[in-house]
Short mmCIF file of C-alpha atoms in Angstrom, two decimals:
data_model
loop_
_atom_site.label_atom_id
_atom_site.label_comp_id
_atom_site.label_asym_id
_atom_site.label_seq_id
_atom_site.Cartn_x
_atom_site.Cartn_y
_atom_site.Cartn_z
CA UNK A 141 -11.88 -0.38 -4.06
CA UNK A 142 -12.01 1.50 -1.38
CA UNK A 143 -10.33 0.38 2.05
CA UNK A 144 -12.11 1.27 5.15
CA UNK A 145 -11.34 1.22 8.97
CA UNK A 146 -13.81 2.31 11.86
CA UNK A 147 -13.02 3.13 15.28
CA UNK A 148 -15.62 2.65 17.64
CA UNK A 149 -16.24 2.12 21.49
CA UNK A 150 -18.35 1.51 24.38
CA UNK A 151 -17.99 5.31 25.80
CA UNK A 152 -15.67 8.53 24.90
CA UNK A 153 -12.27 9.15 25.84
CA UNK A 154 -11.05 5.75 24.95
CA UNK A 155 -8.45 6.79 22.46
CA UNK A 156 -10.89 6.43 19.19
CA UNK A 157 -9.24 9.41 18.05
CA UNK A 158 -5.46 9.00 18.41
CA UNK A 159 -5.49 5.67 16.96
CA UNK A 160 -7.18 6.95 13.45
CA UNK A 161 -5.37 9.63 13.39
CA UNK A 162 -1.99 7.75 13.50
CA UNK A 163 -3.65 5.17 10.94
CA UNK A 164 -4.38 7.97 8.45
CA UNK A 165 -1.35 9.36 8.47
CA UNK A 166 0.82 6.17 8.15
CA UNK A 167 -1.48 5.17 5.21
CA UNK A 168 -0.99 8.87 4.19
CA UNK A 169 3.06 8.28 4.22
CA UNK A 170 2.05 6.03 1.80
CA UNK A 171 0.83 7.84 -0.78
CA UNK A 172 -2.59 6.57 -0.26
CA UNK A 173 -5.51 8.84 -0.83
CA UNK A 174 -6.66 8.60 2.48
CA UNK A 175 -10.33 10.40 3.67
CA UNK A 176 -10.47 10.63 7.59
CA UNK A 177 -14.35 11.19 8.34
CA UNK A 178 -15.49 12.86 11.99
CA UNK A 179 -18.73 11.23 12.72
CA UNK A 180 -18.36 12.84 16.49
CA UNK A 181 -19.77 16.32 14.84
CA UNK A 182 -20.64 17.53 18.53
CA UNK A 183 -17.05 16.91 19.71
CA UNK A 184 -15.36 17.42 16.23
CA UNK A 185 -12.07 16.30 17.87
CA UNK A 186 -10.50 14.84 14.38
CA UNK A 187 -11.86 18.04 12.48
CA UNK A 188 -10.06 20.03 15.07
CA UNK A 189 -6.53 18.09 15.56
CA UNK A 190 -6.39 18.86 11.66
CA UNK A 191 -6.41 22.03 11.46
CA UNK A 192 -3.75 22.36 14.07
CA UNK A 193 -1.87 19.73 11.86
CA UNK A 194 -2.24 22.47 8.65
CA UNK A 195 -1.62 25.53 10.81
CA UNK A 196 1.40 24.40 11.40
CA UNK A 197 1.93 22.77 7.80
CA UNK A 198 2.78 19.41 8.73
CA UNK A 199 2.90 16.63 6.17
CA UNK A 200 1.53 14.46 5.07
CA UNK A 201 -2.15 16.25 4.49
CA UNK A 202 -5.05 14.18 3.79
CA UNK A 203 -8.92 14.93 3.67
CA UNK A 204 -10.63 15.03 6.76
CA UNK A 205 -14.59 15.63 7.23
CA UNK A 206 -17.16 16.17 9.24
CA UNK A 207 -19.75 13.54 8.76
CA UNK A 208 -22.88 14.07 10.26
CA UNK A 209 -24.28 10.83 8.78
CA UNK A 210 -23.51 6.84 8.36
CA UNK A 211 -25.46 7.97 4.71
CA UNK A 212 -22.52 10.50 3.60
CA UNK A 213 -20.02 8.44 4.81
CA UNK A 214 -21.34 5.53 2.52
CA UNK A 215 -21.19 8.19 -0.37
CA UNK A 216 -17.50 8.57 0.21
CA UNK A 217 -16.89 4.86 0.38
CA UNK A 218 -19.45 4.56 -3.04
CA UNK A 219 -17.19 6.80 -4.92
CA UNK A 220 -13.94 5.05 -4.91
CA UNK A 221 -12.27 8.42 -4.72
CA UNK A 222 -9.73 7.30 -1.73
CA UNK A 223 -7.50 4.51 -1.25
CA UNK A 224 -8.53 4.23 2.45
CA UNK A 225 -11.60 5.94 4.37
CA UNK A 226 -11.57 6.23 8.10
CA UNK A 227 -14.78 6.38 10.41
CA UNK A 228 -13.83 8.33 14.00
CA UNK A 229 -17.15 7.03 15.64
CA UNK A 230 -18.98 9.16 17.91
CA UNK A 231 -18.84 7.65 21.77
CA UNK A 232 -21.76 4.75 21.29
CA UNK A 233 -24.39 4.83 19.49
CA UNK A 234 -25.92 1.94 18.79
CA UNK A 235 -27.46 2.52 15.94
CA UNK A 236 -25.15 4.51 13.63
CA UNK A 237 -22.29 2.22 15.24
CA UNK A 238 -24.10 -0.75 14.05
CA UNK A 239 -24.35 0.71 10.28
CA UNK A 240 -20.70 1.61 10.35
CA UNK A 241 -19.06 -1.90 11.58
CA UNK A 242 -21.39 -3.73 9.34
CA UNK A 243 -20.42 -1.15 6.61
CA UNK A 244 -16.06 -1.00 7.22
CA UNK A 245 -13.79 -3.86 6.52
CA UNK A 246 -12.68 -3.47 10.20
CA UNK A 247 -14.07 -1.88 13.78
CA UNK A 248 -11.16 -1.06 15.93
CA UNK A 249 -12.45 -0.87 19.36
CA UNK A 250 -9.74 1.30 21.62
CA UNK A 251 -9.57 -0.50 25.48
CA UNK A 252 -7.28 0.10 28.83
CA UNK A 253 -6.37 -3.00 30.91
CA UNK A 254 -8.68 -2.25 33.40
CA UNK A 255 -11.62 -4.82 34.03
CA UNK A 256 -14.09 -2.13 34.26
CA UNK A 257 -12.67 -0.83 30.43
CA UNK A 258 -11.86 -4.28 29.05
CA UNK A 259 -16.07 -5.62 30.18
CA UNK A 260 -17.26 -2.36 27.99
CA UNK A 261 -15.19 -3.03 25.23
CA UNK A 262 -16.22 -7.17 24.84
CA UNK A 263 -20.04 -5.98 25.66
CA UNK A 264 -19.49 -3.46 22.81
CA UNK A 265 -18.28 -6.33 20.72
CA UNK A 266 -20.42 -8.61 21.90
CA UNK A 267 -23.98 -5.88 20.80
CA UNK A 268 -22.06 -5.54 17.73
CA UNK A 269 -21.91 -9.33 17.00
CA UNK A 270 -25.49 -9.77 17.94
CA UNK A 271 -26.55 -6.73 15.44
CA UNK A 272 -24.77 -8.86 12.78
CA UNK A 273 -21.00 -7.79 12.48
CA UNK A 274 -19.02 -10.85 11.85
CA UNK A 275 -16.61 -10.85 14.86
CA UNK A 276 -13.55 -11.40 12.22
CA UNK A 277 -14.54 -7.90 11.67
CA UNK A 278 -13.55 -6.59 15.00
CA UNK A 279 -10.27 -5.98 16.57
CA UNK A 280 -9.53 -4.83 20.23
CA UNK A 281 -6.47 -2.72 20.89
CA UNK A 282 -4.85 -1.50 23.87
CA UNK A 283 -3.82 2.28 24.17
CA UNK A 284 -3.64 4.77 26.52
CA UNK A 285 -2.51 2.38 29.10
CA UNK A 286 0.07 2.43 32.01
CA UNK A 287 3.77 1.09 31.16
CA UNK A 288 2.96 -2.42 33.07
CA UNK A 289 3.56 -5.78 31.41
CA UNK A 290 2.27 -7.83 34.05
CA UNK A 291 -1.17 -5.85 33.23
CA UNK A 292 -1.01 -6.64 29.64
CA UNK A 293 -0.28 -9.79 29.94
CA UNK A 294 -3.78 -9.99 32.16
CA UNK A 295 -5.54 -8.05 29.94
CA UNK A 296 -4.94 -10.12 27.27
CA UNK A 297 -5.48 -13.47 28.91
CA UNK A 298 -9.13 -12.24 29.90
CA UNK A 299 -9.73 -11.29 25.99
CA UNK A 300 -8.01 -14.88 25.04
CA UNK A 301 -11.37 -16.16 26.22
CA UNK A 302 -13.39 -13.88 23.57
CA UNK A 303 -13.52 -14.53 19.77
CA UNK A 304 -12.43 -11.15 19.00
CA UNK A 305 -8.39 -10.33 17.34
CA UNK A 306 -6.55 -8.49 19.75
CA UNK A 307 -3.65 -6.34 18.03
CA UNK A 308 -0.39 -7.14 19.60
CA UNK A 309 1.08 -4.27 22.17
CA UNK A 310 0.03 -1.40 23.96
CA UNK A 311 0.20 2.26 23.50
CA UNK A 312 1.14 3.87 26.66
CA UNK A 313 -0.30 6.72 28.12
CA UNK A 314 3.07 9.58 28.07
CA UNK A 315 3.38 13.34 27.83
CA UNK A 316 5.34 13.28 25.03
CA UNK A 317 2.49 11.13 22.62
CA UNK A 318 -0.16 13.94 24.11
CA UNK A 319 2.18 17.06 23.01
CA UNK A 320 2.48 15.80 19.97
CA UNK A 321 -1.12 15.14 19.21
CA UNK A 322 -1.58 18.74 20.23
CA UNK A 323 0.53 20.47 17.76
CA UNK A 324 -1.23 18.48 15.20
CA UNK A 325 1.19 15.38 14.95
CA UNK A 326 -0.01 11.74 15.27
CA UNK A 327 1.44 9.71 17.84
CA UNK A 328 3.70 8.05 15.44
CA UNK A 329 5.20 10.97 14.41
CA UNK A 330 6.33 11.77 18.58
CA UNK A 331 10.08 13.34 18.35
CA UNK A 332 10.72 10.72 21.44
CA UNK A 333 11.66 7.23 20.37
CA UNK A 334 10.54 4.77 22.85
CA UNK A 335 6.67 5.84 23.13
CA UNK A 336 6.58 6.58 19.43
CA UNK A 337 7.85 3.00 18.66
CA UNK A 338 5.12 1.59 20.82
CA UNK A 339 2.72 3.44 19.31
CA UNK A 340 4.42 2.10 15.87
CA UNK A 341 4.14 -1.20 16.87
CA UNK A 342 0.20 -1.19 17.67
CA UNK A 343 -0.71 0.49 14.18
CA UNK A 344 0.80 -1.64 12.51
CA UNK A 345 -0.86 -4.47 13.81
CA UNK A 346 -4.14 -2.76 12.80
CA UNK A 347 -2.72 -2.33 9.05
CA UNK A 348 -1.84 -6.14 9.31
CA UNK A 349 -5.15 -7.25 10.10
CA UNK A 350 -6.65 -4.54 7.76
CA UNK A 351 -4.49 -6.42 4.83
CA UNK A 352 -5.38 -9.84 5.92
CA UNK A 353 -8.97 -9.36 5.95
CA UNK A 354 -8.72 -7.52 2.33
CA UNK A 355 -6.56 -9.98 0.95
CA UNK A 356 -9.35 -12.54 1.59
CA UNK A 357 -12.13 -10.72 -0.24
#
């Protein structure tokens, strides 16, 4: 069986990207077979992280595609050739979205702790819900935030009144997890300890809930 994680959101720049990227690779540490697929083919931004990450031969390496269909990524998932497949959505779209939560184990939906952020990310949920994704399926996650408790602690109060997981933790929004990203390294692989353990700390929350959810089936 094949594993499979989708992240999704209510508009670009949200993250989407960094967070499967540092999924795939932890997975990949793993010694899973792990198939990252770039659904965003006008933006390509997985497709072209990776081949920074091979230029400059960093491992682990896993398989990562450009999908330009919900169709080839259900081949993929159909074949039972990977351990784990992971869907890098395009910025919202409702329809291909839709096909993917319905279609992953889990939709990890990327928000800040801003109200204007954490509304789009529970109406994304919420269309999502209504399209027929059981909300077990979805999981909200803070990255890409600023270093404030007092703001996560708000953020997740106002998502306390949603039926939607939220992974514990934040991933902050630092230099050093950007650099890293940009000579092909995930951001759990950041040479600096205290963002990198942050980021740490959020994925694997994800790979909890991923395992909970699988263990069930």
């Amino acid at each position: 069986m094949t594993i499979s994680i989708a992240f999704a959101s209510g508009k670009g720049g949200v993250t989407k990207s960094t967070l499967a990227r540092a999924v795939a690779v932890s997975y990949a540490k793993s010694n899973w077979k792990v198939l990252a697929g770039d659904l965003d083919i006008g933006q390509g931004t997985f497709v072209n992280w990776n081949r920074r990450r091979m230029s400059a031969e960093i491992e682990p390496v896993f398989d990562v595609l450009s999908l330009g269909t919900v169709t080839q990524l259900k081949k993929h998932l159909d074949s039972e050739l990977y351990d784990l497949a992971i869907a890098d959505c395009a910025a919202f779209a409702s329809k291909s979205t839709i096909e993917i939560a319905n279609l992953c184990d889990l939709t990890v939906i990327p928000t800040s702790f801003s109200l204007d952020d954490l509304e789009s990310t529970v109406n994304t949920a919420n269309s999502l819900v209504r399209s027929g994704v059981p909300a077990q399926k979805l999981a909200i996650a803070f990255s890409g935030v600023s270093e404030n408790e007092s703001d996560y602690e708000a953020a997740r109060g106002y998502l306390a009144k949603t039926p939607y997981t939220v992974i514990d933790g934040f991933i902050p929004r630092k230099p050093a997890l950007s650099k890293a990203q940009d000579g092909g390294r995930s951001i759990i692989e950041c040479p600096y300890a205290a963002p990198r353990q942050r980021a740490e700390h959020v994925i694997q929350g994800i790979i909890n809930r991923i395992e909970e959810l699988t263990s069930e089936e």
